[in-house]
PDB file of C-alpha atoms in Angstrom:
ATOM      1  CA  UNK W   1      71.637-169.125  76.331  1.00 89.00           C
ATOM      2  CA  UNK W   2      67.588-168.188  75.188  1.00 94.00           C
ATOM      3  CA  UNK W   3      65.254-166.543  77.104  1.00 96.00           C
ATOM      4  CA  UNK W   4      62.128-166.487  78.463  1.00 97.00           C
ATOM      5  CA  UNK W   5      59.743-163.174  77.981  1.00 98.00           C
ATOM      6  CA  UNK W   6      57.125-162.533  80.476  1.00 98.00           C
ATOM      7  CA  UNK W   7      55.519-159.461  79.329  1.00 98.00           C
ATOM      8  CA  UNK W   8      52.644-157.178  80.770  1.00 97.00           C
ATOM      9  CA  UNK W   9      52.165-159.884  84.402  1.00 98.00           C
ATOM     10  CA  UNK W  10      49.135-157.514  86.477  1.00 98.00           C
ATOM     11  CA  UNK W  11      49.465-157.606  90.077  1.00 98.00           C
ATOM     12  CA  UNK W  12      47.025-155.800  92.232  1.00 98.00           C
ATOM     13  CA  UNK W  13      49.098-154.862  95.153  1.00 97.00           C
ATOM     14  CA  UNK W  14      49.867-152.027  98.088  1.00 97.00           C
ATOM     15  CA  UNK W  15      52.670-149.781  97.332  1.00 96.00           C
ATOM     16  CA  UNK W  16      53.370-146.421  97.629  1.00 93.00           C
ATOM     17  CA  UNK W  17      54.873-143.955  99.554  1.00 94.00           C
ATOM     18  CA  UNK W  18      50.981-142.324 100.373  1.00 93.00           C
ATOM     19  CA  UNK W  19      48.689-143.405 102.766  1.00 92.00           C
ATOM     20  CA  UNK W  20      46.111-144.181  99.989  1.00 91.00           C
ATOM     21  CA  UNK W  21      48.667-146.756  97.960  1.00 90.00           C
ATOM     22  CA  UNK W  22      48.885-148.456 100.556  1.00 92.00           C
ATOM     23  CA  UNK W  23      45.291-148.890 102.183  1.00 93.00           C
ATOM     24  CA  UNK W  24      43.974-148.753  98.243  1.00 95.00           C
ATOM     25  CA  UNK W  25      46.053-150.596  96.471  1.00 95.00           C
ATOM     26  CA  UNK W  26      46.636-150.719  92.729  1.00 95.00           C
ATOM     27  CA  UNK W  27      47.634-152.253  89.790  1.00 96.00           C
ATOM     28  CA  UNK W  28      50.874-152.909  88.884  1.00 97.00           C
ATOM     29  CA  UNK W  29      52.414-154.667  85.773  1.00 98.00           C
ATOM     30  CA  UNK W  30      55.834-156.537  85.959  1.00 98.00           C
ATOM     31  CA  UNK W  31      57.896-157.654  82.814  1.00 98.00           C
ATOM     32  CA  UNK W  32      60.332-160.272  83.570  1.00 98.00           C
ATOM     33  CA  UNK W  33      62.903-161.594  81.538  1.00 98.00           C
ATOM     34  CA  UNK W  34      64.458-164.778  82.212  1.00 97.00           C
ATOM     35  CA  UNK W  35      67.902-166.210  80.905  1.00 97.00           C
ATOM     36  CA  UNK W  36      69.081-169.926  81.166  1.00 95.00           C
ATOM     37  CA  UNK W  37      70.383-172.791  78.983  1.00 94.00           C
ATOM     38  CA  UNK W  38      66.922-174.182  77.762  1.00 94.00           C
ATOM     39  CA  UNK W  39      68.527-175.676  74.572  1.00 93.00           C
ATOM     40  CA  UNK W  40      67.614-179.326  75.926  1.00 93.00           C
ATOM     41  CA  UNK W  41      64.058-178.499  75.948  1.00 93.00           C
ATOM     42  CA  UNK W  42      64.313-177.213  72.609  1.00 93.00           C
ATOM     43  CA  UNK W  43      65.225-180.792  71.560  1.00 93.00           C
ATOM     44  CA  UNK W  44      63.514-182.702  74.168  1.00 95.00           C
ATOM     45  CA  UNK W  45      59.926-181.180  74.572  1.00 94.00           C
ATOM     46  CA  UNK W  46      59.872-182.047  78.560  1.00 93.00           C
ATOM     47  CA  UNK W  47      59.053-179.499  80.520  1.00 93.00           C
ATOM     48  CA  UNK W  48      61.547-180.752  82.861  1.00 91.00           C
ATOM     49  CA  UNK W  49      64.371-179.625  80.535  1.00 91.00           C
ATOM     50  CA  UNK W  50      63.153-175.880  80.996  1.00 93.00           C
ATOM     51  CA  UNK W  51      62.185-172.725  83.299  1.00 95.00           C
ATOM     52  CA  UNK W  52      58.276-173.057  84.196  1.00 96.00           C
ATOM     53  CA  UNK W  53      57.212-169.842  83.913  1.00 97.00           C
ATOM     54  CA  UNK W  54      54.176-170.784  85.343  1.00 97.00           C
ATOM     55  CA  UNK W  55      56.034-170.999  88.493  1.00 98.00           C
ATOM     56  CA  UNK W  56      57.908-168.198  88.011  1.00 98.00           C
ATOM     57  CA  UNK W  57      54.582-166.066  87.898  1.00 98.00           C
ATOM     58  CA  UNK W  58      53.248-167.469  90.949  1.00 98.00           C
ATOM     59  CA  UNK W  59      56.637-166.873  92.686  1.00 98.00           C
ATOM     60  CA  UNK W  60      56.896-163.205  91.203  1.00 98.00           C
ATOM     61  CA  UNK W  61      52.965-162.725  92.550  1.00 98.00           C
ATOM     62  CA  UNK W  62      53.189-164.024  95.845  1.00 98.00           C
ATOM     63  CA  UNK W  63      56.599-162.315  96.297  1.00 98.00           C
ATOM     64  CA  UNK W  64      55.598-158.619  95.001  1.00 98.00           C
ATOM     65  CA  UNK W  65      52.324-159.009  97.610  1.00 97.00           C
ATOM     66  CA  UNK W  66      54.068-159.884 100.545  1.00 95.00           C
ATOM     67  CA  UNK W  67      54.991-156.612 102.032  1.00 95.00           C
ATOM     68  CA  UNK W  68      53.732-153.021 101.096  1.00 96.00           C
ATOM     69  CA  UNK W  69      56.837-151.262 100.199  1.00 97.00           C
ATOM     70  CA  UNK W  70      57.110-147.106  99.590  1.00 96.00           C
ATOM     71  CA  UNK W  71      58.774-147.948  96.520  1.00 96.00           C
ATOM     72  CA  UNK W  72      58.455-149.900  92.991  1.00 96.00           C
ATOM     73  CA  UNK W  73      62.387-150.213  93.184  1.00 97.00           C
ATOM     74  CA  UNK W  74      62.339-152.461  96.587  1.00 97.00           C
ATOM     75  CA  UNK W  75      59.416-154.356  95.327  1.00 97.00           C
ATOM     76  CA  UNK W  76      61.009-154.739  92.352  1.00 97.00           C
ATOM     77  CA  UNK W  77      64.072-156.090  94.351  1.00 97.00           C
ATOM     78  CA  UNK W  78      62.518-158.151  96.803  1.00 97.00           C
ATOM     79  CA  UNK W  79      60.502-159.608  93.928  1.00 98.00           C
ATOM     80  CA  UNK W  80      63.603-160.481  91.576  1.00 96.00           C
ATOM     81  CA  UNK W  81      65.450-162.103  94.612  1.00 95.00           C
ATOM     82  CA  UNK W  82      62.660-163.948  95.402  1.00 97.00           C
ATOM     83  CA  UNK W  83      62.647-165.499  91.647  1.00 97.00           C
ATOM     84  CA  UNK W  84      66.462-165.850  91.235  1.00 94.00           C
ATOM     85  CA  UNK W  85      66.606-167.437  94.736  1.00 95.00           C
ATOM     86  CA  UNK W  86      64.165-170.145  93.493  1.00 96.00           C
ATOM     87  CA  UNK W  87      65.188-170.906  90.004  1.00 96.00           C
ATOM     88  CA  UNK W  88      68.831-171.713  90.412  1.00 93.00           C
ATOM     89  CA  UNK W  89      69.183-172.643  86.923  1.00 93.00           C
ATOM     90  CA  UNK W  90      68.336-169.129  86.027  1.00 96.00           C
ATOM     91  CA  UNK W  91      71.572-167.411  84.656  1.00 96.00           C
ATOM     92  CA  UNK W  92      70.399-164.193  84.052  1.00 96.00           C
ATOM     93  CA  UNK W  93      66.844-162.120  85.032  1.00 97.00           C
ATOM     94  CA  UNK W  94      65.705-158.613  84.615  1.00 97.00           C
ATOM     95  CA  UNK W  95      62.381-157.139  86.535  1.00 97.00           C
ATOM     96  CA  UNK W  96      60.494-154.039  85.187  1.00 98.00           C
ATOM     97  CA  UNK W  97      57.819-152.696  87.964  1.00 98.00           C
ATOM     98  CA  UNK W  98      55.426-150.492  86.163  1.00 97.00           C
ATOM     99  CA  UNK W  99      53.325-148.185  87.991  1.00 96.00           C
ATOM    100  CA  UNK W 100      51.014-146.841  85.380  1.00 92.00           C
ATOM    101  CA  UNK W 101      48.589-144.821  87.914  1.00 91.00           C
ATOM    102  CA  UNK W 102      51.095-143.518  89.800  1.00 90.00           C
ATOM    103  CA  UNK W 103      50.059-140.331  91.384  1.00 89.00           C
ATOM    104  CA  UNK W 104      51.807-137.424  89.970  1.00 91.00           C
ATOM    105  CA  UNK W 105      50.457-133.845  88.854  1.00 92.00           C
ATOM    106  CA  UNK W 106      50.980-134.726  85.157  1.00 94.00           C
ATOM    107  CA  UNK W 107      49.584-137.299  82.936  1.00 91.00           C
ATOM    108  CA  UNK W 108      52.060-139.977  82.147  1.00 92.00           C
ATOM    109  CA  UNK W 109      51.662-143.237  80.559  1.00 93.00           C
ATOM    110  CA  UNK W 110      53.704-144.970  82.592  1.00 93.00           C
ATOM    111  CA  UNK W 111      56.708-144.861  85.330  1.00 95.00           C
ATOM    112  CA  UNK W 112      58.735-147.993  85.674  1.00 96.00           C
ATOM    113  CA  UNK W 113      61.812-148.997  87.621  1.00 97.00           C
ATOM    114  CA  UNK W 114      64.410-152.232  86.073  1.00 97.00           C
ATOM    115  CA  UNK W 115      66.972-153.802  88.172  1.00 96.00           C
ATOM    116  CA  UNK W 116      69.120-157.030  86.756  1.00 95.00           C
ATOM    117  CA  UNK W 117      70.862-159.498  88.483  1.00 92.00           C
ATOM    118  CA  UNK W 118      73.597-162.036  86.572  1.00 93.00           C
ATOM    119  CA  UNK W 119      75.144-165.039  88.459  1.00 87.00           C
ATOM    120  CA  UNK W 120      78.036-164.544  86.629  1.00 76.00           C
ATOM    121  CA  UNK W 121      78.903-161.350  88.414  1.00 57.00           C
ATOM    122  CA  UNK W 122      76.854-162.409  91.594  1.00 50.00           C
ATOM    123  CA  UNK W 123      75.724-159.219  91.930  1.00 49.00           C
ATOM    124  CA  UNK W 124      72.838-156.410  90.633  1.00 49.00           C
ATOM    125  CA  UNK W 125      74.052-154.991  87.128  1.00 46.00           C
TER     126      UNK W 125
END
């Protein structure tokens, strides 16, 4: 199985448990990592033979700015089901929500939240 890296994706969106998130807004940056059997388009070149992640970034955008959640972890949820409901061939995917400007009394470089989901198990892990 390989794996597919999408590091550092900026979203502007509305969460947050205060008023201001959500009427404000703010940016957001997701990492995604995506697991399937791409070892055809290793051999093939065709695009066909792999995960787009083109796709996969519009599907993870339009997905994490549907709704304005109170939390990173349900947008990070709703955003991972979202992409593992779509890309069936996906065997594997992990979804890291940063919230680098998230409003707390000390300075922080970042706060993130990771969920994983495996078809093996069928379930989060």
């Amino acid at each position: 199985m390989q794996k597919i890296f999408i590091e550092g994706l900026q979203i502007y969106a509305h969460h947050g448990v205060h008023v201001h998130e959500r009427e404000q807004g703010q940016q957001f940056a997701l990492d995604i990592i995506l697991w399937a059997d791409m070892s055809a388009a290793c051999d093939s070149d065709d695009l066909a033979d792999t995960v787009n992640y083109s796709r996969v970034i519009d599907c993870a955008a339009a997905a994490f700015t549907t709704h304005k959640f109170n939390l990173i972890e349900r947008a990070a949820k709703f955003t991972g089901e979202a992409i593992f409901a779509e890309f069936t061939q996906l065997q594997r995917l992990s979804i890291a929500v940063h919230k680098p400007h998230a409003p707390v009394r000390h300075a922080v470089k970042d706060i993130s939240f990771t969920l994983e989901w495996s078809r093996s198990k069928q379930q989060d892990i």
